[in-house]
Amino acid sequence: MATTMLAPKSRSFQKTISYLRKYWTLYLMLILPIAFFVIFRYIPMMYIQIAFKRYSIVKSPWEMPLANNHGFEYFIKAFANRDFRFAVRNTLMLNLLDLLVGFPAPIILALLLNELPFKRFKRVTQTVAYMPHFLSWIIIYGMTVHLLAPTSGLVNIVLGRLGFEPIPFLNNSTLWVGTYVLLGVWQSVGWNTIIYLAALTSINPELYEAAAVDGAGRFRMIWHVTLPGLRPTIITLLILSLGRILSSEFDRPYALGNALVNNVSNVIATFVYTYGIRGLQFSLTTAVGLFQSVVCVVFLFAADALAKRFGERGIW
Amino acid sequence: MIKSKSSRVGDYIIAFICLLLMLACLLPMLNILARSLSSAQAIIRNEVFLWPKGWNIEAYRFVLTDSKYTWSLIWTAILTVICTIVSMTMTILCAFPLTYDKLKGRRFFNTLIILTMYFSAGTIPTYLLLKDLGMINKPIVLIVPNCLSVFYMIIMRSYFYGIPESLRESAEIDGAGPIRILTSIYLPLSKPVLATLSLFYAVGRWNGFSDALMFLGNNRKYYPIQLLLYNIIKSITSIEVTTQEGFATPGLNETIQAATVMFATVPILMVYPWLQKYFISGATLGAIRE
């Protein structure tokens, strides 16, 4: 009796031993990466409770006293804060404009590149168009100042010579928003074509031949063959962009912004930087960060569900 | 296929649009290059467009002899090399074991990692953790907290998936362990993705400044070149940009700033075209599997 009970157990034990003997090095390799994720991505989540507590530099997050209004004091304070309301508005506004202008741009460019019959020229265009992606926003800001500054910028010098008034691209709020969006397109349009061009190569060439036989011209082919071929890619990227509608970049608005356009350039990420790291209001800015993270997750799920409702594959 | 006349005209229109796009990408760079090589007077008189005026290399000489600039460039280069090595090691160590179907706990590890893509604790909790770890204001804060990107790990993993499993199995029959299989089969076959991700990591570090801005405090010695550049540009242009009248900026400073921009961009611009073939496949791999 005892032996029959023991036999399968020890066999599975032996199996585990031989499995570990064979693969223990895999676990050894994973130690550092997993430790990285636990320490730098999961342990910070423990600090999120600061959003509901009164921050104290001498206490651990667990010991800090609960904030007023059942812990929601700092969320209420955040929404009462004018800068924060502006930051939310600006984040939404800039992201929506990016979506409106920046999302279709690479699709159009990919279609154009796809129609180019000159192969070498196409390659050169691609290489040059990828270049801005490799520039930091600081560098782009430096270039922008040289190009668009009111008196010494190249564009305004040219305008001045032609007898026009200088245009304050960087210090008028409305113009700044336009500059911000266009610089975003400039920086990313080439790079973002990569994925569409890859999707284009998987379209069956027979479809084009069949369309040609039916007498379809260039535009009809784009409309009936190329764009349907890009549809899954477009939908996936659209879901991801919608999911990021309240997430905010830091580098771009921080580098491009200045005191005169604060009312439009201040986004959530820069708000957290000024109020948290420089202003030391940790509870308030943790609450803001939590709000942002939660909304981002909700938006991502919502966009995914919406896509699935329309019969698309979604991202999961 | 025989093309009609109108479609050939269309081809040239498209080529023209592409040409305009290329100009839009290149002209700003040319303008900076011209400014960096011009005399201060020419810049103040607003005479510099795309060709240097009053040719001089004073700005470059200044940047290369001023210890603040040279140190920042050298430090950023060292930092970039260290970060790229650390990041690549971590990425390989993370991606390779996860390609084993038999690995027990693989689902758990995958979920643990992917979740961090969708939900992050946020800037301030990370800042407070780094403070508790004693990393704030120390150069290590520019290396460790972001040394592994989930996105790049996924790219690497999908590339590893593309390597035929039969290679691994036959090596296992010959008695090779995972480490040997990694070093003598997977890594030699993965040169394209290794090159691509090294480029991505290196560019990310070379161009990065927000972690230095947030976590380095006043430890200016370790400011990477981008942050130094940002401070220079802001201090020069704050008057120019923030007043409607706009004072003329000091010419030499502006050429120095332009020269610094050149130093900060040229290393990347020299490398990326050679890796284009690779990073296109790399960027596509990541997108498909996301």
XYZ file of C-alpha atoms in Angstrom:
606
model
C 0.000 0.000 0.000
C 2.619 2.464 1.076
C 4.825 1.733 -1.890
C 2.021 2.233 -4.382
C 1.214 5.540 -2.741
C 4.807 6.628 -2.835
C 5.701 5.459 -6.296
C 3.860 8.080 -8.396
C 4.850 10.816 -5.993
C 8.528 10.022 -6.199
C 8.251 9.634 -9.943
C 6.825 13.122 -10.313
C 9.457 14.299 -7.860
C 12.126 12.719 -10.016
C 10.581 14.342 -13.068
C 10.783 17.735 -11.393
C 14.399 17.086 -10.487
C 15.339 16.139 -14.032
C 13.350 19.109 -15.364
C 15.181 21.449 -13.042
C 18.523 19.850 -13.817
C 17.898 20.531 -17.472
C 16.377 23.995 -17.251
C 17.548 25.604 -14.005
C 19.749 27.973 -15.972
C 16.609 29.449 -17.565
C 15.383 30.476 -14.137
C 18.829 31.796 -13.337
C 18.611 34.013 -16.431
C 15.188 35.279 -15.429
C 16.240 36.338 -11.937
C 17.580 39.745 -12.935
C 14.777 40.736 -15.340
C 12.046 39.594 -12.959
C 13.754 41.376 -10.078
C 13.836 44.478 -12.254
C 10.093 44.334 -12.910
C 9.251 43.626 -9.291
C 11.481 46.367 -7.884
C 11.025 49.142 -10.426
C 7.525 48.450 -11.735
C 5.588 46.696 -8.959
C 7.032 48.040 -5.710
C 6.272 51.631 -6.809
C 2.615 50.575 -6.861
C 2.856 50.230 -3.089
C 3.522 53.970 -2.959
C 0.249 54.685 -4.758
C -1.514 54.637 -1.375
C 0.138 58.010 -0.751
C -2.612 59.416 -2.969
C -5.053 58.640 -0.155
C -2.794 59.661 2.706
C -1.087 62.681 4.158
C 2.486 62.468 2.996
C 5.108 62.543 5.689
C 8.769 62.338 4.945
C 9.611 60.474 8.157
C 6.974 57.739 7.851
C 6.603 54.756 5.578
C 3.547 54.849 3.282
C 1.812 52.301 5.525
C 2.101 54.512 8.603
C 0.945 57.775 7.055
C -2.440 58.988 8.293
C -5.469 58.804 6.020
C -6.297 62.053 4.245
C -9.622 63.875 4.780
C -12.847 62.987 2.988
C -12.259 59.256 3.440
C -8.860 59.620 1.779
C -10.095 61.436 -1.290
C -8.892 64.864 -0.128
C -6.162 65.091 -2.757
C -8.375 64.005 -5.626
C -10.807 66.765 -4.663
C -7.912 69.210 -4.351
C -6.596 68.203 -7.754
C -9.880 68.884 -9.487
C -10.246 72.167 -7.606
C -6.830 73.168 -8.933
C -7.034 75.378 -11.997
C -3.634 74.292 -13.305
C -4.704 70.663 -13.134
C -7.981 71.266 -14.945
C -6.027 73.083 -17.635
C -3.528 70.218 -17.767
C -6.322 67.690 -18.331
C -7.899 69.874 -20.983
C -4.569 70.438 -22.741
C -3.629 66.771 -22.607
C -6.927 65.836 -24.228
C -6.742 68.670 -26.731
C -3.167 68.001 -27.862
C -3.721 64.247 -28.047
C -6.937 64.673 -30.033
C -5.231 67.006 -32.474
C -2.356 64.540 -32.754
C -4.889 61.843 -33.501
C -6.711 63.977 -36.043
C -3.627 65.174 -37.920
C -0.860 62.813 -36.899
C -2.765 59.565 -37.288
C -3.794 59.802 -40.954
C -0.494 61.389 -42.043
C 1.635 58.205 -42.090
C -1.165 56.288 -43.816
C -1.232 58.860 -46.595
C 2.551 58.882 -46.843
C 2.672 55.085 -46.955
C 0.132 55.106 -49.790
C 2.220 57.669 -51.658
C 5.445 55.728 -51.152
C 3.679 52.576 -52.258
C 2.702 54.269 -55.523
C 6.241 55.472 -56.228
C 7.662 53.536 -59.172
C 11.237 54.824 -58.716
C 12.759 52.301 -56.312
C 16.013 54.075 -55.477
C 14.252 57.374 -54.981
C 11.768 55.650 -52.714
C 14.551 54.232 -50.556
C 16.230 57.620 -50.218
C 12.910 59.246 -49.317
C 12.365 56.655 -46.619
C 15.835 57.077 -45.140
C 15.457 60.845 -45.006
C 11.922 60.656 -43.627
C 13.049 58.376 -40.781
C 15.674 60.906 -39.686
C 13.497 63.160 -37.477
C 12.484 60.136 -35.415
C 16.070 59.905 -34.203
C 16.206 63.495 -32.969
C 15.416 64.329 -29.365
C 12.764 66.918 -28.597
C 15.474 69.162 -27.206
C 17.211 69.163 -30.569
C 13.929 69.693 -32.369
C 13.228 72.588 -30.038
C 16.658 74.029 -30.837
C 15.941 73.764 -34.553
C 12.471 75.193 -34.144
C 13.833 78.256 -32.393
C 16.285 78.794 -35.240
C 13.494 78.398 -37.760
C 10.509 80.060 -36.123
C 11.735 82.585 -33.545
C 10.075 86.005 -34.034
C 13.151 87.968 -35.097
C 16.059 85.629 -35.719
C 14.130 82.629 -37.030
C 14.673 81.708 -40.654
C 10.983 81.696 -41.569
C 10.349 85.108 -40.053
C 13.467 86.552 -41.679
C 12.156 85.396 -45.041
C 8.685 86.714 -44.254
C 10.218 90.008 -43.181
C 12.129 90.357 -46.439
C 8.931 89.693 -48.334
C 7.336 92.518 -46.390
C 5.177 90.510 -43.976
C 4.834 90.926 -40.244
C 6.691 88.281 -38.211
C 4.479 85.427 -37.028
C 4.871 84.518 -33.326
C 4.788 80.745 -33.851
C 6.127 79.971 -30.396
C 4.585 82.559 -28.127
C 0.996 82.847 -29.281
C -1.117 80.095 -27.740
C -3.095 79.174 -30.854
C -0.064 79.236 -33.118
C 1.921 77.266 -30.552
C -0.648 74.467 -30.616
C -0.379 74.350 -34.404
C 3.419 74.312 -34.220
C 3.286 71.559 -31.607
C 1.032 69.354 -33.713
C 2.925 69.929 -36.962
C 6.283 69.244 -35.305
C 4.791 65.996 -34.040
C 3.831 65.040 -37.572
C 7.248 66.102 -38.832
C 8.977 63.960 -36.241
C 6.956 60.800 -36.558
C 5.313 60.621 -39.988
C 8.181 58.842 -41.722
C 8.829 56.410 -38.913
C 5.169 55.491 -38.557
C 4.951 54.507 -42.226
C 7.159 51.482 -41.492
C 4.343 49.423 -40.090
C 1.931 50.369 -42.879
C 4.510 49.636 -45.575
C 5.069 46.234 -43.994
C 1.338 45.579 -44.033
C 1.217 46.623 -47.692
C 3.704 43.947 -48.706
C 1.326 41.283 -47.453
C -1.470 42.340 -49.815
C -1.938 39.716 -52.505
C -0.691 41.178 -55.843
C -3.356 39.188 -57.677
C -5.928 41.552 -56.212
C -4.289 44.452 -58.046
C -4.165 42.465 -61.269
C -7.815 41.542 -60.950
C -8.690 45.175 -60.266
C -6.661 46.257 -63.314
C -8.530 43.762 -65.479
C -11.761 45.277 -64.225
C -10.467 48.645 -65.394
C -9.765 50.188 -61.998
C -7.534 53.253 -61.994
C -5.026 54.282 -59.367
C -7.539 55.761 -56.948
C -10.007 52.905 -57.223
C -7.194 50.442 -56.535
C -6.147 52.388 -53.464
C -9.732 52.560 -52.281
C -10.774 48.974 -53.009
C -7.543 47.020 -52.560
C -4.855 48.899 -50.644
C -6.936 50.520 -47.905
C -8.906 47.339 -47.093
C -5.536 45.596 -46.845
C -4.386 48.155 -44.290
C -7.604 48.030 -42.296
C -6.529 45.618 -39.520
C -3.311 47.574 -38.933
C -5.151 50.877 -38.895
C -7.737 49.591 -36.415
C -5.114 48.154 -34.054
C -3.107 51.370 -34.033
C -6.274 53.420 -33.627
C -7.260 51.428 -30.542
C -3.825 51.981 -29.042
C -3.969 55.716 -29.803
C -7.434 56.039 -28.302
C -6.193 54.185 -25.253
C -3.492 56.794 -24.881
C -5.780 59.778 -25.215
C -5.224 60.903 -21.628
C -1.651 59.736 -21.342
C 0.846 62.479 -21.810
C 4.308 62.766 -23.160
C 6.719 64.766 -21.080
C 9.629 65.564 -23.377
C 7.672 67.178 -26.173
C 5.486 69.703 -24.296
C 8.231 70.387 -21.781
C 10.853 71.120 -24.412
C 8.583 73.123 -26.709
C 6.662 75.033 -24.043
C 7.522 78.418 -22.585
C 6.105 80.859 -20.064
C 3.916 82.655 -22.605
C 2.036 79.562 -23.725
C 1.725 77.804 -20.360
C -2.040 77.884 -20.646
C -1.883 75.410 -23.535
C 1.475 73.676 -23.073
C 0.954 72.511 -19.492
C -0.111 68.841 -19.645
C -0.561 66.232 -16.919
C 3.039 65.021 -17.113
C 4.451 68.532 -16.756
C 1.928 69.268 -13.991
C 3.195 66.242 -12.056
C 6.768 67.397 -12.576
C 6.180 70.979 -11.398
C 3.854 70.194 -8.509
C 5.451 66.902 -7.458
C 9.163 66.852 -8.028
C 9.706 70.604 -7.821
C 6.809 71.507 -5.532
C 7.068 68.385 -3.323
C 3.285 67.900 -3.208
C 3.624 64.145 -3.370
C 0.119 63.122 -2.296
C -1.534 65.453 -4.781
C 0.612 64.385 -7.732
C 0.374 60.683 -6.878
C -3.406 61.086 -6.932
C -3.133 62.783 -10.318
C -0.925 59.980 -11.625
C -3.315 57.332 -10.360
C -6.242 59.104 -11.979
C -4.353 59.191 -15.243
C -3.283 55.533 -15.136
C -6.786 54.323 -14.336
C -8.375 56.417 -17.065
C -5.794 55.122 -19.546
C -6.591 51.492 -18.750
C -10.330 52.159 -18.948
C -9.960 53.920 -22.295
C -7.840 51.124 -23.699
C -10.418 48.485 -22.730
C -13.240 50.659 -24.025
C -11.540 51.237 -27.377
C -10.805 47.536 -27.676
C -14.400 46.590 -26.849
C -15.660 49.134 -29.353
C -13.446 47.710 -32.093
C -14.658 44.198 -31.321
C -18.265 45.353 -31.469
C -17.576 46.545 -34.991
C -16.285 43.114 -35.879
C -12.573 43.864 -35.669
C -9.940 41.738 -34.019
C -8.979 44.099 -31.204
C -5.607 43.980 -29.503
C -6.034 40.990 -27.207
C 2.251 46.750 -67.111
C 1.802 49.558 -69.619
C 1.052 52.802 -67.908
C -1.268 55.432 -69.220
C -0.027 58.983 -69.637
C -2.122 60.311 -66.790
C -0.776 57.740 -64.349
C 2.771 58.661 -65.332
C 1.988 62.290 -64.542
C 0.602 61.028 -61.243
C 3.908 59.262 -60.526
C 5.804 62.520 -60.946
C 3.367 64.402 -58.735
C 3.920 61.800 -56.010
C 7.677 61.994 -56.475
C 7.442 65.774 -56.147
C 5.510 65.485 -52.884
C 8.162 63.077 -51.580
C 10.843 65.550 -52.593
C 9.101 68.294 -50.610
C 8.949 65.981 -47.609
C 12.671 65.287 -47.858
C 13.382 69.010 -48.024
C 11.196 69.563 -44.968
C 13.288 67.006 -43.115
C 16.686 68.215 -44.278
C 16.418 72.005 -44.443
C 16.189 72.568 -40.672
C 19.348 70.503 -40.235
C 21.115 72.445 -42.986
C 20.090 75.715 -41.370
C 21.635 74.647 -38.057
C 24.784 73.446 -39.796
C 25.088 76.769 -41.609
C 24.590 78.701 -38.383
C 27.197 76.634 -36.565
C 29.764 77.527 -39.224
C 28.916 81.210 -39.558
C 30.344 84.282 -37.952
C 28.474 85.884 -35.056
C 27.988 89.108 -37.038
C 26.355 87.328 -39.942
C 23.899 85.682 -37.592
C 23.035 88.908 -35.823
C 22.441 90.554 -39.195
C 20.094 87.661 -40.067
C 22.087 86.749 -43.144
C 22.451 83.034 -42.601
C 20.049 80.757 -44.430
C 21.259 77.412 -45.700
C 24.865 78.269 -46.444
C 27.418 79.474 -43.861
C 28.256 83.146 -44.034
C 31.558 84.505 -42.745
C 32.913 80.981 -42.473
C 34.444 80.102 -39.113
C 34.832 77.076 -36.914
C 35.199 79.064 -33.715
C 32.076 77.481 -32.222
C 33.368 73.951 -32.772
C 36.730 74.881 -31.289
C 34.940 76.338 -28.279
C 32.785 73.251 -27.715
C 35.776 70.940 -28.066
C 37.957 72.895 -25.647
C 35.424 73.974 -23.034
C 35.541 71.351 -20.306
C 31.825 71.618 -19.533
C 30.894 70.619 -23.088
C 33.594 68.013 -23.659
C 32.859 66.321 -20.331
C 29.134 66.268 -21.053
C 29.723 64.706 -24.471
C 32.160 62.135 -23.085
C 29.904 61.332 -20.138
C 26.865 60.894 -22.367
C 28.879 58.620 -24.665
C 30.052 56.491 -21.703
C 26.546 56.434 -20.307
C 25.106 55.393 -23.655
C 27.569 52.518 -23.994
C 26.937 51.289 -20.434
C 23.161 51.579 -20.779
C 23.120 49.791 -24.115
C 25.180 46.885 -22.763
C 23.103 46.597 -19.579
C 19.819 46.896 -21.459
C 20.746 44.384 -24.123
C 21.900 41.881 -21.502
C 18.680 42.286 -19.555
C 16.559 42.044 -22.713
C 18.259 38.836 -23.849
C 18.081 37.325 -20.360
C 14.377 38.102 -20.244
C 13.379 37.128 -23.790
C 15.298 33.886 -24.214
C 13.830 31.803 -21.357
C 10.335 32.932 -22.301
C 10.679 31.300 -25.734
C 10.762 27.850 -24.097
C 7.271 26.337 -24.267
C 8.247 23.867 -21.586
C 9.307 26.526 -19.082
C 7.111 26.090 -16.019
C 5.646 29.384 -14.883
C 6.017 30.968 -18.318
C 2.450 32.255 -18.331
C 2.982 33.834 -14.947
C 6.189 35.579 -15.992
C 4.613 36.771 -19.233
C 1.589 38.210 -17.447
C 3.760 39.847 -14.810
C 5.756 41.574 -17.529
C 2.965 42.511 -19.939
C 0.810 44.041 -17.201
C 3.425 46.728 -16.642
C 2.758 47.920 -20.195
C -0.839 48.748 -19.394
C -0.656 50.025 -15.872
C 2.213 51.968 -14.393
C 2.521 53.337 -10.901
C 3.372 56.801 -12.191
C 6.188 59.268 -11.879
C 5.926 60.188 -8.220
C 5.718 56.652 -6.755
C 8.769 55.756 -8.861
C 10.511 58.886 -7.639
C 9.743 58.042 -4.013
C 10.994 54.485 -4.458
C 14.232 55.735 -6.012
C 14.572 58.121 -3.090
C 14.127 55.293 -0.613
C 16.673 53.242 -2.535
C 19.112 56.146 -2.272
C 19.452 56.471 -6.039
C 18.243 60.056 -6.391
C 20.984 62.493 -7.431
C 23.332 59.624 -8.302
C 24.363 58.751 -11.856
C 23.059 55.185 -11.427
C 19.541 56.613 -11.654
C 20.170 57.166 -15.369
C 21.041 53.499 -15.907
C 19.020 51.090 -13.800
C 15.378 52.242 -13.436
C 14.661 52.054 -17.171
C 17.169 49.458 -18.291
C 14.587 47.020 -19.666
C 11.841 47.919 -22.095
C 8.918 45.499 -22.353
C 8.298 46.571 -25.905
C 11.852 45.822 -27.032
C 11.819 42.567 -25.076
C 8.746 41.522 -27.070
C 10.540 42.364 -30.319
C 13.484 40.217 -29.261
C 11.197 37.383 -28.174
C 9.306 37.343 -31.465
C 12.604 37.233 -33.302
C 13.695 34.271 -31.170
C 10.362 32.580 -31.924
C 11.227 32.818 -35.603
C 14.321 30.638 -35.138
C 13.352 27.031 -35.959
C 12.778 24.974 -32.842
C 14.373 21.975 -34.528
C 17.758 23.690 -34.181
C 17.269 23.919 -30.451
C 15.997 20.377 -30.138
C 18.881 18.850 -32.029
C 21.312 20.829 -29.859
C 19.492 19.558 -26.766
C 19.895 15.981 -27.988
C 23.607 16.667 -28.338
C 23.564 17.618 -24.670
C 23.766 21.408 -24.948
C 22.241 23.353 -22.071
C 20.213 26.589 -22.434
C 23.243 28.837 -21.997
C 25.132 27.058 -24.764
C 22.083 27.097 -27.016
C 21.708 30.831 -26.426
C 25.321 31.720 -27.069
C 26.074 29.408 -29.960
C 22.740 29.224 -31.796
C 20.345 32.018 -30.887
C 22.678 35.002 -30.560
C 24.666 34.370 -33.757
C 21.402 34.006 -35.679
C 19.920 37.169 -34.180
C 22.398 39.783 -35.363
C 19.749 41.900 -37.113
C 17.558 42.231 -34.036
C 20.555 42.685 -31.758
C 21.742 45.555 -33.958
C 18.275 47.080 -34.117
C 17.576 46.992 -30.408
C 21.063 48.227 -29.564
C 20.372 51.183 -31.829
C 16.988 51.799 -30.185
C 18.387 51.622 -26.672
C 21.403 53.741 -27.561
C 19.277 56.407 -29.238
C 16.882 56.403 -26.316
C 19.694 57.032 -23.852
C 21.541 59.521 -26.027
C 18.339 61.514 -26.558
C 16.900 61.105 -23.082
C 16.786 63.920 -20.584
C 13.605 63.683 -18.519
C 15.038 61.141 -16.059
C 18.062 63.370 -15.532
C 15.802 66.392 -15.086
C 13.605 64.625 -12.531
C 16.008 62.376 -10.670
C 19.452 63.997 -10.835
C 18.514 67.143 -8.952
C 21.402 69.558 -8.880
C 24.091 66.996 -9.585
C 25.078 68.913 -12.706
C 28.246 66.955 -13.228
C 26.206 64.031 -14.537
C 23.778 65.944 -16.716
C 23.663 64.272 -20.111
C 24.258 66.378 -23.210
C 20.553 66.845 -23.948
C 19.880 68.458 -20.598
C 22.927 70.694 -20.934
C 21.714 71.649 -24.393
C 18.233 72.349 -23.077
C 19.592 74.695 -20.437
C 21.761 76.491 -22.997
C 18.932 76.882 -25.500
C 16.480 78.066 -22.846
C 18.889 80.583 -21.388
C 19.708 82.038 -24.796
C 16.241 82.022 -26.224
C 14.167 82.936 -23.201
C 14.431 86.594 -24.136
C 14.016 85.996 -27.826
C 11.022 83.714 -27.555
C 9.219 85.176 -24.608
C 9.104 88.783 -25.667
C 7.142 89.916 -28.643
C 9.723 92.544 -29.595
C 12.514 90.010 -29.432
C 16.023 91.181 -28.758
C 18.691 90.058 -31.138
C 20.429 87.080 -29.550
C 24.139 87.174 -28.886
C 25.690 85.784 -32.042
C 28.549 83.672 -30.716
C 26.286 81.970 -28.210
C 23.992 81.042 -30.999
C 26.732 79.509 -33.104
C 27.882 77.552 -30.049
C 24.372 76.342 -29.493
C 24.128 75.295 -33.148
C 27.472 73.510 -32.909
C 26.289 71.658 -29.791
C 23.163 70.577 -31.627
C 25.413 69.211 -34.377
C 27.497 67.288 -31.846
C 24.362 65.868 -30.289
C 22.813 64.724 -33.574
C 25.660 63.691 -35.853
C 26.569 60.448 -34.001
C 23.029 59.138 -34.508
C 22.695 60.385 -38.047
C 25.909 58.567 -38.954
C 24.659 55.239 -37.647
C 20.986 54.868 -38.423
C 20.995 54.704 -42.260
C 23.287 51.650 -42.147
C 20.912 49.808 -39.875
C 17.772 50.756 -41.778
C 17.309 47.323 -43.330
C 17.389 45.773 -39.865
C 15.311 48.205 -37.865
C 12.484 48.093 -40.357
C 12.041 44.385 -39.705
C 12.564 44.976 -35.986
C 9.950 47.697 -35.725
C 7.490 45.564 -37.670
C 8.015 42.496 -35.501
C 7.162 44.420 -32.368
C 4.027 45.866 -33.843
C 2.637 42.546 -34.966
C 3.009 40.884 -31.617
C 1.980 43.769 -29.424
